Short mmCIF file of C-alpha atoms and ligand atoms in Angstrom, two decimals:
data_model
loop_
_atom_site.label_atom_id
_atom_site.label_comp_id
_atom_site.label_asym_id
_atom_site.label_seq_id
_atom_site.Cartn_x
_atom_site.Cartn_y
_atom_site.Cartn_z
CA MET S 459 61.41 -1.91 -15.86
CA LYS S 460 59.09 -0.40 -13.29
CA THR S 461 58.25 3.24 -12.71
CA ASP S 462 59.19 4.81 -9.40
CA ILE S 463 56.92 7.50 -8.06
CA LEU S 464 57.67 10.54 -5.92
CA LEU S 465 54.74 12.29 -4.28
CA GLY S 466 53.84 14.56 -1.39
CA LEU S 467 52.45 13.01 1.79
CA GLN S 468 51.09 16.21 3.33
CA TRP S 469 49.35 19.28 1.88
CA GLY S 470 51.85 20.01 -0.90
CA ASP S 471 55.07 22.06 -0.90
CA GLU S 472 57.02 19.26 0.80
CA GLY S 473 60.00 19.84 -1.51
CA LYS S 474 59.11 17.61 -4.48
CA GLY S 475 60.96 19.82 -6.96
CA LYS S 476 64.21 19.63 -5.02
CA ALA S 477 63.92 15.88 -4.46
CA VAL S 478 63.11 15.09 -8.10
CA ASP S 479 66.01 17.23 -9.29
CA TYR S 480 68.31 15.41 -6.87
CA LEU S 481 67.11 11.94 -7.95
CA THR S 482 67.06 12.64 -11.70
CA PRO S 483 70.64 11.41 -12.43
CA ALA S 484 69.47 7.90 -11.46
CA TYR S 485 66.66 7.91 -14.07
CA ASP S 486 66.26 8.17 -17.85
CA VAL S 487 62.84 9.77 -17.81
CA ILE S 488 60.98 12.16 -15.47
CA ALA S 489 57.21 12.41 -15.96
CA ARG S 490 54.64 14.70 -14.30
CA PHE S 491 51.33 12.87 -13.92
CA GLN S 492 48.70 15.30 -12.58
CA GLY S 493 47.96 18.82 -11.48
CA GLY S 494 48.85 21.92 -13.42
CA PRO S 495 50.26 25.38 -12.76
CA ASN S 496 48.70 25.33 -9.29
CA ALA S 497 51.98 23.54 -8.52
CA GLY S 498 55.15 25.45 -7.76
CA HIS S 499 58.14 23.13 -7.58
CA SER S 500 61.35 24.82 -6.46
CA LEU S 501 64.86 23.57 -6.96
CA GLU S 502 68.20 25.19 -6.48
CA PHE S 503 71.75 24.64 -7.74
CA ASN S 504 74.73 26.91 -8.45
CA GLN S 505 73.10 29.58 -6.25
CA VAL S 506 70.13 29.90 -8.62
CA LYS S 507 66.58 29.03 -7.59
CA HIS S 508 64.09 27.85 -10.22
CA VAL S 509 60.35 27.42 -9.78
CA LEU S 510 58.58 25.07 -12.18
CA HIS S 511 54.81 24.90 -12.62
CA THR S 512 54.13 22.60 -15.56
CA ILE S 513 57.52 21.30 -16.63
CA PRO S 514 58.92 18.25 -14.81
CA SER S 515 61.72 18.89 -12.32
CA GLY S 516 64.20 16.74 -14.26
CA ILE S 517 64.54 19.37 -16.99
CA PHE S 518 67.92 20.72 -15.83
CA HIS S 519 69.78 17.44 -16.35
CA ALA S 520 71.15 17.01 -19.87
CA GLY S 521 70.03 13.96 -21.80
CA LYS S 522 67.01 13.14 -19.61
CA LEU S 523 63.60 12.87 -21.19
CA ASN S 524 60.90 14.95 -19.46
CA ILE S 525 57.26 14.10 -20.11
CA ILE S 526 54.15 16.11 -19.26
CA GLY S 527 51.59 13.33 -18.90
CA ASN S 528 47.93 13.12 -19.91
CA GLY S 529 46.82 13.66 -16.30
CA VAL S 530 48.28 17.19 -16.26
CA VAL S 531 46.33 20.32 -17.18
CA ILE S 532 48.30 22.94 -19.11
CA ASP S 533 47.84 26.67 -19.42
CA PRO S 534 49.64 27.55 -22.68
CA ILE S 535 50.39 31.08 -21.45
CA ILE S 536 52.08 29.83 -18.29
CA PHE S 537 53.82 27.07 -20.26
CA GLN S 538 55.28 29.61 -22.69
CA SER S 539 56.51 31.89 -19.92
CA GLU S 540 58.09 28.92 -18.15
CA ILE S 541 59.93 27.94 -21.32
CA ASP S 542 61.02 31.54 -21.93
CA GLY S 543 62.34 31.71 -18.37
CA LEU S 544 64.37 28.53 -18.84
CA LYS S 545 65.91 29.49 -22.19
CA PRO S 546 68.86 31.44 -20.71
CA HIS S 547 69.78 28.34 -18.70
CA GLY S 548 70.67 26.21 -21.71
CA VAL S 549 67.83 23.71 -21.28
CA ASP S 550 67.40 21.22 -24.15
CA PHE S 551 63.71 21.38 -25.03
CA SER S 552 63.98 18.63 -27.65
CA LYS S 553 63.84 16.32 -24.62
CA LEU S 554 60.48 17.67 -23.49
CA LEU S 555 57.44 15.66 -24.58
CA ILE S 556 53.81 16.60 -24.02
CA SER S 557 50.88 14.21 -23.97
CA LYS S 558 48.28 15.00 -26.61
CA LYS S 559 45.72 13.86 -24.06
CA ALA S 560 46.61 16.50 -21.46
CA HIS S 561 43.81 19.05 -21.10
CA LEU S 562 44.14 22.76 -21.83
CA ILE S 563 43.35 25.54 -19.38
CA LEU S 564 41.55 28.38 -21.17
CA PRO S 565 41.49 31.99 -19.93
CA THR S 566 37.80 31.42 -19.17
CA HIS S 567 38.68 28.49 -16.89
CA ARG S 568 40.57 30.99 -14.77
CA LEU S 569 37.62 33.40 -14.80
CA LEU S 570 35.32 30.54 -13.76
CA ASP S 571 37.69 29.53 -10.96
CA ALA S 572 37.62 33.10 -9.58
CA ALA S 573 33.86 33.50 -10.00
CA MET S 574 33.14 30.16 -8.33
CA GLU S 575 35.44 30.95 -5.42
CA ALA S 576 33.80 34.37 -4.99
CA ALA S 577 30.38 32.70 -5.00
CA LYS S 578 31.48 30.36 -2.21
CA GLY S 579 32.10 33.30 0.12
CA LYS S 580 33.34 32.16 3.51
CA SER S 581 33.49 28.51 2.45
CA LYS S 582 35.96 29.22 -0.36
CA ILE S 583 38.64 26.60 -0.99
CA GLY S 584 41.50 29.05 -1.33
CA SER S 585 42.17 27.89 -4.90
CA THR S 586 45.31 29.11 -6.63
CA LEU S 587 42.90 30.62 -9.21
CA LYS S 588 44.79 28.98 -12.06
CA GLY S 589 41.63 27.42 -13.49
CA ILE S 590 42.42 23.92 -12.26
CA GLY S 591 38.97 22.95 -10.94
CA PRO S 592 36.99 24.13 -13.97
CA THR S 593 39.45 22.46 -16.38
CA TYR S 594 39.19 19.06 -14.67
CA THR S 595 35.41 19.59 -14.49
CA ASP S 596 35.29 20.00 -18.28
CA LYS S 597 37.51 16.94 -18.67
CA THR S 598 35.12 14.70 -16.72
CA ALA S 599 32.07 16.40 -18.28
CA ARG S 600 33.61 15.28 -21.59
CA HIS S 601 33.78 18.62 -23.35
CA GLY S 602 37.32 19.73 -22.49
CA LEU S 603 39.96 20.78 -25.02
CA ARG S 604 43.10 18.67 -25.22
CA VAL S 605 46.63 19.41 -26.37
CA GLY S 606 46.15 17.15 -29.42
CA ASP S 607 43.20 19.30 -30.50
CA ILE S 608 45.51 22.23 -31.28
CA PHE S 609 46.75 20.30 -34.34
CA LEU S 610 43.25 19.66 -35.70
CA PRO S 611 41.60 21.82 -38.39
CA THR S 612 38.53 21.91 -36.15
CA PHE S 613 40.44 23.46 -33.21
CA GLN S 614 38.94 26.95 -33.54
CA ALA S 615 35.41 25.54 -33.74
CA ARG S 616 36.00 23.34 -30.69
CA TYR S 617 37.36 26.33 -28.81
CA GLU S 618 34.31 28.43 -29.71
CA ARG S 619 31.97 25.64 -28.58
CA LEU S 620 33.63 25.46 -25.18
CA LEU S 621 33.73 29.24 -24.90
CA GLU S 622 29.98 29.36 -25.44
CA LYS S 623 29.48 27.02 -22.48
CA HIS S 624 31.82 29.10 -20.36
CA ALA S 625 30.03 32.33 -21.35
CA ALA S 626 26.73 30.88 -20.11
CA SER S 627 28.25 29.70 -16.82
CA LEU S 628 30.05 33.00 -16.23
CA LYS S 629 26.86 34.95 -16.91
CA GLN S 630 25.06 32.82 -14.37
CA LEU S 631 27.81 33.58 -11.85
CA GLY S 632 27.33 37.30 -12.47
CA TYR S 633 30.56 37.91 -14.41
CA THR S 634 30.26 41.05 -16.51
CA GLY S 635 33.80 41.45 -17.90
CA ASP S 636 35.11 40.66 -21.39
CA ILE S 637 35.58 36.89 -21.60
CA ARG S 638 37.81 37.28 -24.65
CA ALA S 639 40.24 39.70 -22.98
CA ASP S 640 43.11 37.17 -22.86
CA GLU S 641 42.15 35.26 -25.97
CA ALA S 642 44.73 36.69 -28.40
CA ARG S 643 47.57 36.09 -25.94
CA TRP S 644 46.32 32.55 -25.29
CA MET S 645 46.06 31.75 -29.03
CA GLU S 646 49.63 33.02 -29.47
CA ALA S 647 50.77 30.67 -26.71
CA VAL S 648 48.86 27.79 -28.32
CA ALA S 649 50.74 28.50 -31.56
CA PHE S 650 53.99 28.46 -29.53
CA MET S 651 53.07 25.05 -28.09
CA ARG S 652 52.76 23.55 -31.59
CA GLN S 653 56.55 23.51 -31.97
CA PHE S 654 56.87 20.97 -29.12
CA ARG S 655 56.68 17.21 -29.53
CA CYS S 656 53.09 16.44 -28.59
CA ILE S 657 52.53 12.69 -28.61
CA ASP S 658 50.46 9.82 -27.24
CA SER S 659 52.88 9.58 -24.34
CA GLU S 660 51.42 6.35 -22.93
CA TYR S 661 52.92 4.51 -25.93
CA GLU S 662 56.27 6.23 -25.47
CA ILE S 663 56.52 5.63 -21.74
CA ASN S 664 55.54 1.95 -21.94
CA ALA S 665 57.96 1.40 -24.83
CA LEU S 666 60.73 3.04 -22.81
CA LEU S 667 60.02 0.74 -19.86
CA ASP S 668 59.99 -2.28 -22.19
CA ALA S 669 63.39 -1.17 -23.46
CA GLY S 670 64.76 -1.15 -19.90
CA ARG S 671 64.69 2.62 -19.32
CA SER S 672 64.01 3.91 -15.84
CA VAL S 673 61.18 6.35 -15.15
CA LEU S 674 60.47 8.58 -12.15
CA ALA S 675 56.90 9.90 -11.95
CA GLU S 676 56.62 13.30 -10.27
CA GLY S 677 53.48 14.12 -8.34
CA ALA S 678 52.08 17.56 -7.62
CA GLN S 679 50.25 18.83 -4.54
CA GLY S 680 50.02 16.27 -1.73
CA THR S 681 47.95 13.33 -0.55
CA MET S 682 45.86 15.43 1.83
CA LEU S 683 44.75 17.48 -1.21
CA ASP S 684 43.69 14.40 -3.23
CA VAL S 685 40.19 14.78 -4.67
CA ASP S 686 39.08 11.43 -3.20
CA PHE S 687 41.17 11.06 -0.06
CA GLY S 688 42.01 14.63 0.94
CA SER S 689 39.92 16.85 3.19
CA TYR S 690 37.10 17.15 0.64
CA PRO S 691 35.89 19.68 -0.48
CA PHE S 692 39.09 21.52 0.54
CA VAL S 693 41.17 19.68 -2.03
CA THR S 694 42.49 20.06 -5.54
CA SER S 695 40.69 18.46 -8.49
CA SER S 696 42.99 15.56 -9.33
CA ASN S 697 44.20 12.31 -7.81
CA THR S 698 47.49 13.25 -6.24
CA ILE S 699 48.05 9.74 -4.89
CA CYS S 700 50.09 6.90 -6.35
CA ALA S 701 47.15 5.63 -8.41
CA GLY S 702 47.13 9.01 -10.16
CA ALA S 703 50.42 8.04 -11.80
CA CYS S 704 48.67 5.07 -13.46
CA THR S 705 45.81 7.14 -14.89
CA GLY S 706 47.97 10.21 -15.47
CA LEU S 707 50.62 8.43 -17.53
CA GLY S 708 48.92 5.31 -18.88
CA LEU S 709 50.79 2.91 -16.62
CA ALA S 710 49.45 -0.43 -15.42
CA PRO S 711 49.57 -0.85 -11.60
CA SER S 712 51.99 -3.76 -12.13
CA ARG S 713 54.43 -1.20 -13.61
CA ILE S 714 54.82 0.63 -10.28
CA GLY S 715 58.11 0.11 -8.44
CA LYS S 716 59.30 2.23 -5.53
CA VAL S 717 57.01 4.85 -4.06
CA TYR S 718 58.89 7.75 -2.48
CA GLY S 719 56.79 9.76 -0.05
CA ILE S 720 58.14 13.20 0.72
CA VAL S 721 57.53 14.72 4.15
CA LYS S 722 58.33 18.15 5.50
CA ALA S 723 59.68 17.90 9.08
CA TYR S 724 56.62 19.94 10.16
CA CYS S 725 53.37 20.72 8.36
CA THR S 726 52.18 23.53 6.13
CA ARG S 727 48.97 24.15 4.26
CA VAL S 728 47.95 26.90 1.82
CA GLY S 729 44.26 27.66 1.39
CA SER S 730 41.31 26.60 3.52
CA GLY S 731 40.44 23.30 5.17
CA PRO S 732 41.22 21.30 8.29
CA PHE S 733 44.72 21.45 9.73
CA PRO S 734 44.65 19.90 13.23
CA THR S 735 48.19 20.86 14.24
CA GLU S 736 48.06 24.43 12.95
CA LEU S 737 49.82 26.93 15.22
CA PHE S 738 48.36 30.41 15.57
CA ASP S 739 51.06 31.60 17.95
CA ALA S 740 54.67 32.83 17.84
CA THR S 741 55.90 29.28 17.17
CA GLY S 742 53.79 29.18 13.99
CA ASP S 743 55.24 32.54 12.94
CA GLU S 744 58.75 31.29 13.64
CA LEU S 745 58.21 28.21 11.45
CA ARG S 746 56.83 30.41 8.66
CA ASN S 747 59.65 32.93 8.82
CA LYS S 748 62.53 30.49 9.29
CA GLY S 749 61.11 28.10 6.70
CA GLY S 750 60.30 30.83 4.18
CA GLU S 751 56.79 29.42 4.07
CA PHE S 752 55.27 31.59 1.39
CA GLY S 753 53.67 29.99 -1.68
CA ALA S 754 55.94 29.36 -4.70
CA THR S 755 52.96 29.95 -7.03
CA THR S 756 50.84 32.58 -5.27
CA GLY S 757 53.17 34.07 -2.65
CA ARG S 758 50.49 33.48 0.01
CA PRO S 759 51.74 32.85 3.57
CA ARG S 760 51.49 29.14 4.34
CA ARG S 761 49.69 28.01 7.49
CA CYS S 762 52.23 26.21 9.72
CA GLY S 763 52.07 23.55 12.43
CA TRP S 764 53.70 20.50 13.95
CA LEU S 765 54.05 17.14 12.22
CA ASP S 766 50.83 15.12 12.05
CA ILE S 767 51.44 11.36 12.35
CA PRO S 768 47.80 10.20 11.82
CA ALA S 769 47.75 12.11 8.52
CA LEU S 770 51.15 10.70 7.59
CA LYS S 771 50.09 7.14 8.35
CA TYR S 772 47.00 7.64 6.21
CA SER S 773 49.12 8.91 3.30
CA VAL S 774 51.55 6.02 3.61
CA MET S 775 48.57 3.64 3.53
CA VAL S 776 46.79 5.00 0.44
CA ASN S 777 50.03 5.37 -1.52
CA GLY S 778 51.83 2.18 -0.54
CA VAL S 779 54.90 4.29 0.26
CA THR S 780 58.10 2.23 0.28
CA SER S 781 60.54 4.92 1.42
CA MET S 782 60.34 8.44 2.70
CA ILE S 783 62.29 11.63 2.14
CA MET S 784 62.40 14.28 4.86
CA THR S 785 62.88 17.96 4.02
CA LYS S 786 63.47 21.08 6.09
CA PRO S 787 64.54 19.66 9.47
CA ASP S 788 67.09 22.53 9.35
CA VAL S 789 64.16 24.87 9.98
CA LEU S 790 63.56 23.14 13.33
CA SER S 791 67.10 23.93 14.58
CA GLY S 792 66.93 26.19 17.64
CA PHE S 793 63.51 25.18 18.92
CA ASP S 794 63.71 24.07 22.59
CA THR S 795 60.95 21.56 22.11
CA ILE S 796 59.56 19.88 19.03
CA LYS S 797 56.07 18.45 19.13
CA VAL S 798 54.59 15.63 17.09
CA CYS S 799 50.87 14.88 16.95
CA THR S 800 50.44 11.14 17.51
CA SER S 801 46.64 10.93 17.75
CA TYR S 802 43.52 13.09 17.78
CA MET S 803 40.80 13.72 20.34
CA VAL S 804 37.47 13.88 18.51
CA ASN S 805 34.32 14.33 20.62
CA GLY S 806 36.20 13.17 23.69
CA VAL S 807 37.44 9.98 22.01
CA GLU S 808 41.09 9.36 21.16
CA THR S 809 41.64 8.13 17.61
CA ASP S 810 44.32 7.99 14.95
CA ARG S 811 41.76 8.10 12.13
CA ILE S 812 41.04 11.26 10.18
CA PRO S 813 37.37 12.14 10.74
CA TYR S 814 35.12 12.13 7.67
CA ASP S 815 33.56 15.46 8.64
CA VAL S 816 35.85 18.35 7.80
CA GLU S 817 34.05 20.44 10.40
CA ALA S 818 34.76 18.00 13.23
CA VAL S 819 36.66 19.60 16.11
CA VAL S 820 39.98 17.78 16.25
CA GLU S 821 42.34 18.26 19.19
CA PRO S 822 45.86 17.00 18.54
CA VAL S 823 47.51 14.80 21.18
CA TYR S 824 51.22 15.62 21.24
CA THR S 825 54.43 13.82 22.10
CA GLU S 826 57.30 16.20 22.87
CA PHE S 827 60.92 15.90 21.80
CA PRO S 828 63.93 17.88 22.92
CA GLY S 829 65.15 20.14 20.13
CA TRP S 830 68.71 20.72 18.94
CA LYS S 831 70.64 23.97 18.67
CA GLU S 832 73.13 23.19 15.90
CA ASP S 833 72.86 24.71 12.43
CA ILE S 834 72.64 21.56 10.32
CA SER S 835 72.47 23.19 6.90
CA LYS S 836 76.17 22.47 6.20
CA VAL S 837 76.09 18.87 7.43
CA ARG S 838 76.74 16.43 4.59
CA SER S 839 76.61 13.05 6.31
CA TYR S 840 73.53 11.63 8.03
CA ASP S 841 75.56 10.33 10.97
CA ASP S 842 76.80 13.88 11.69
CA LEU S 843 73.29 15.14 12.39
CA PRO S 844 72.46 15.87 16.05
CA LYS S 845 71.24 12.83 17.97
CA ALA S 846 67.99 14.61 18.84
CA LEU S 847 67.17 14.90 15.12
CA ARG S 848 68.14 11.29 14.41
CA ASP S 849 65.82 10.26 17.26
CA TYR S 850 63.04 12.36 15.72
CA VAL S 851 63.59 10.64 12.35
CA GLN S 852 63.57 7.22 13.98
CA PHE S 853 60.38 8.00 15.92
CA ILE S 854 58.54 8.87 12.70
CA GLU S 855 59.86 5.77 10.91
CA LYS S 856 58.60 3.59 13.73
CA ALA S 857 55.24 5.35 13.92
CA VAL S 858 54.47 4.97 10.20
CA GLY S 859 56.41 1.77 9.51
CA VAL S 860 58.46 3.06 6.55
CA PRO S 861 62.15 4.10 6.54
CA PHE S 862 63.54 7.45 5.49
CA GLU S 863 66.02 7.11 2.64
CA ILE S 864 66.99 10.76 2.23
CA VAL S 865 67.12 13.74 4.58
CA SER S 866 67.39 17.18 3.02
CA VAL S 867 68.95 19.98 5.09
CA GLY S 868 68.68 22.93 2.72
CA PRO S 869 67.17 24.01 -0.60
CA ASP S 870 70.34 23.39 -2.62
CA ARG S 871 70.88 20.18 -4.56
CA THR S 872 74.01 19.49 -2.51
CA ALA S 873 72.24 19.81 0.86
CA THR S 874 70.98 16.25 0.61
CA LEU S 875 71.95 13.38 2.90
CA VAL S 876 71.46 9.75 2.03
CA LYS S 877 70.56 7.74 5.12
CA ALA S 878 72.10 4.31 5.01
P1 LIG X 1932 57.17 21.44 -3.82
O1 LIG X 1932 55.93 22.10 -4.31
O2 LIG X 1932 56.89 20.17 -3.09
O3 LIG X 1932 58.20 21.25 -4.90
O4 LIG X 1932 57.80 22.43 -2.74
P2 LIG X 1932 57.97 24.03 -2.90
O5 LIG X 1932 59.05 24.31 -3.88
O6 LIG X 1932 56.66 24.67 -3.14
O7 LIG X 1932 58.36 24.43 -1.42
C1 LIG X 1932 59.48 23.90 -0.80
C2 LIG X 1932 60.41 25.06 -0.39
O8 LIG X 1932 61.36 24.58 0.51
C3 LIG X 1932 61.18 25.63 -1.56
O9 LIG X 1932 61.40 27.00 -1.31
C4 LIG X 1932 62.50 24.86 -1.51
O10 LIG X 1932 63.58 25.58 -2.08
C5 LIG X 1932 62.68 24.71 -0.03
N1 LIG X 1932 63.39 23.49 0.42
C6 LIG X 1932 63.36 22.24 -0.08
N2 LIG X 1932 64.06 21.38 0.71
C7 LIG X 1932 64.53 22.12 1.74
C8 LIG X 1932 65.28 21.80 2.92
O11 LIG X 1932 65.65 20.66 3.20
N3 LIG X 1932 65.56 22.84 3.77
C9 LIG X 1932 65.13 24.12 3.53
N4 LIG X 1932 65.43 25.06 4.41
N5 LIG X 1932 64.42 24.44 2.43
C10 LIG X 1932 64.11 23.46 1.57
P1 LIG X 1933 52.67 21.83 -5.13
O1 LIG X 1933 52.73 20.86 -6.28
C1 LIG X 1933 50.22 23.52 -1.93
C2 LIG X 1933 45.94 24.03 -2.78
C3 LIG X 1933 45.39 25.44 -2.89
C4 LIG X 1933 43.97 25.22 -2.42
C5 LIG X 1933 43.63 23.85 -2.98
C6 LIG X 1933 42.87 23.90 -4.28
O2 LIG X 1933 53.52 23.03 -5.30
O3 LIG X 1933 52.87 21.13 -3.84
P2 LIG X 1933 43.51 24.51 -6.79
O4 LIG X 1933 44.19 25.71 -7.37
O5 LIG X 1933 44.22 23.22 -7.05
O6 LIG X 1933 42.07 24.44 -7.15
O7 LIG X 1933 43.54 24.76 -5.19
O8 LIG X 1933 44.86 23.18 -3.17
N1 LIG X 1933 47.07 23.73 -3.68
C7 LIG X 1933 48.34 23.59 -3.27
N2 LIG X 1933 48.89 23.76 -2.04
N3 LIG X 1933 50.99 23.10 -2.97
C8 LIG X 1933 50.45 22.92 -4.20
O9 LIG X 1933 51.15 22.40 -5.21
C9 LIG X 1933 49.08 23.20 -4.40
N4 LIG X 1933 48.25 23.15 -5.46
C10 LIG X 1933 47.03 23.46 -5.01
O10 LIG X 1933 46.11 26.33 -2.08
O11 LIG X 1933 43.95 25.11 -1.02
MG1 LIG X 1934 54.99 23.97 -4.22
#
């Protein structure tokens, strides 16, 4: 069997949690492959909304295996509180596996994240301050702590060695607080983690595929936040693209099947960095308010703007997207006109390429569409959607060369239309 992948094609928060939860019945295994608790994946059913940060979004379906892959970074404290929050919902945690090779976020990683952001001043990235950057930095610098280390007799010594490095860096950054303030709580959460099945998940996942089991790999963030292909340096610290599923789960490229790219019907971005179609006017406010565009992890207001086709085409290209999923077109109901950016003007030249320089002045070139007035949140068949929306969907398909397979019209599991 091959592994299908679901990932964000914009700047994150496209609705990955909802889509993965919806698709889970068709799979045996759901596996997160990168990112950490910077992610906030929301899903909703039976009038209850859940937000997951570390745990894969397949966790609510009985009998499905959920794997946290080696490419993920885990904060034990956040992991424990996520588990505690899920306990009243009858989740079966014996079906949750954690890669021993996933890296651990220490309290000092969070302090470093904050200190480094503060040092950047005006050029700050707008990090979620969850310690993501410093943890991946330690991973590639080859002195990080991994989940498997918590079972070793040398764990405490390894922790102390890393803490010493962090103490030196924090001192250099002018941090004067107590670096051990959260240590006891963190150690408690590490002890809590030991009761979970921590394994070399690359063996497990490949064996499952060999046995004919189906796997859906769940991405975090979005392609435009990829450390290589996003708007560097305003990115996260992992490979959010399709290839990240290979390194983040131990999968050969030949094991990749379908690649679902998820697209919000407009664009949002949290944190700093280029956003050519960003709206600073009443329309932007309307998108934010109607779409409830406030971060699932940090509560920050999301920057909002029209759909960006050059960025979408770029994401489709680097991911090899085979089908797309659209979310939140219901938020566009009631707008007289809907705009789509089809190319950019950069230094007086029209282009559909994203400029290398994140400081380049990019003017979006728009195509306008008539809006629709109907409330579509109760529609349950694609053909019953207003023609103006179906035209919008078709325009995007044609522009990027990939079909939409699913259109979501609300946060609930049931508000999901399969497009024939
Ligand atoms: P993720 O990080 O990609 O999983 O996305 P988030 O959970 O951060 O943000 C998506 C938000 O949109 C959440 O509040 C979802 O409940 C909500 N959502 C998902 N799909 C739809 C949709 O089709 N319509 C509306 N109105 N909301 C949606
Ligand atoms: P999900 O999985 C939206 C953004 C941050 C910041 C930048 C770097 O829910 O889509 P980091 O904490 O990773 O060092 O922050 O990336 N960011 C996200 N934006 N959705 C996310 O995750 C994000 N995870 C990180 O706002 O701009
Ligand atoms: Mg999110």
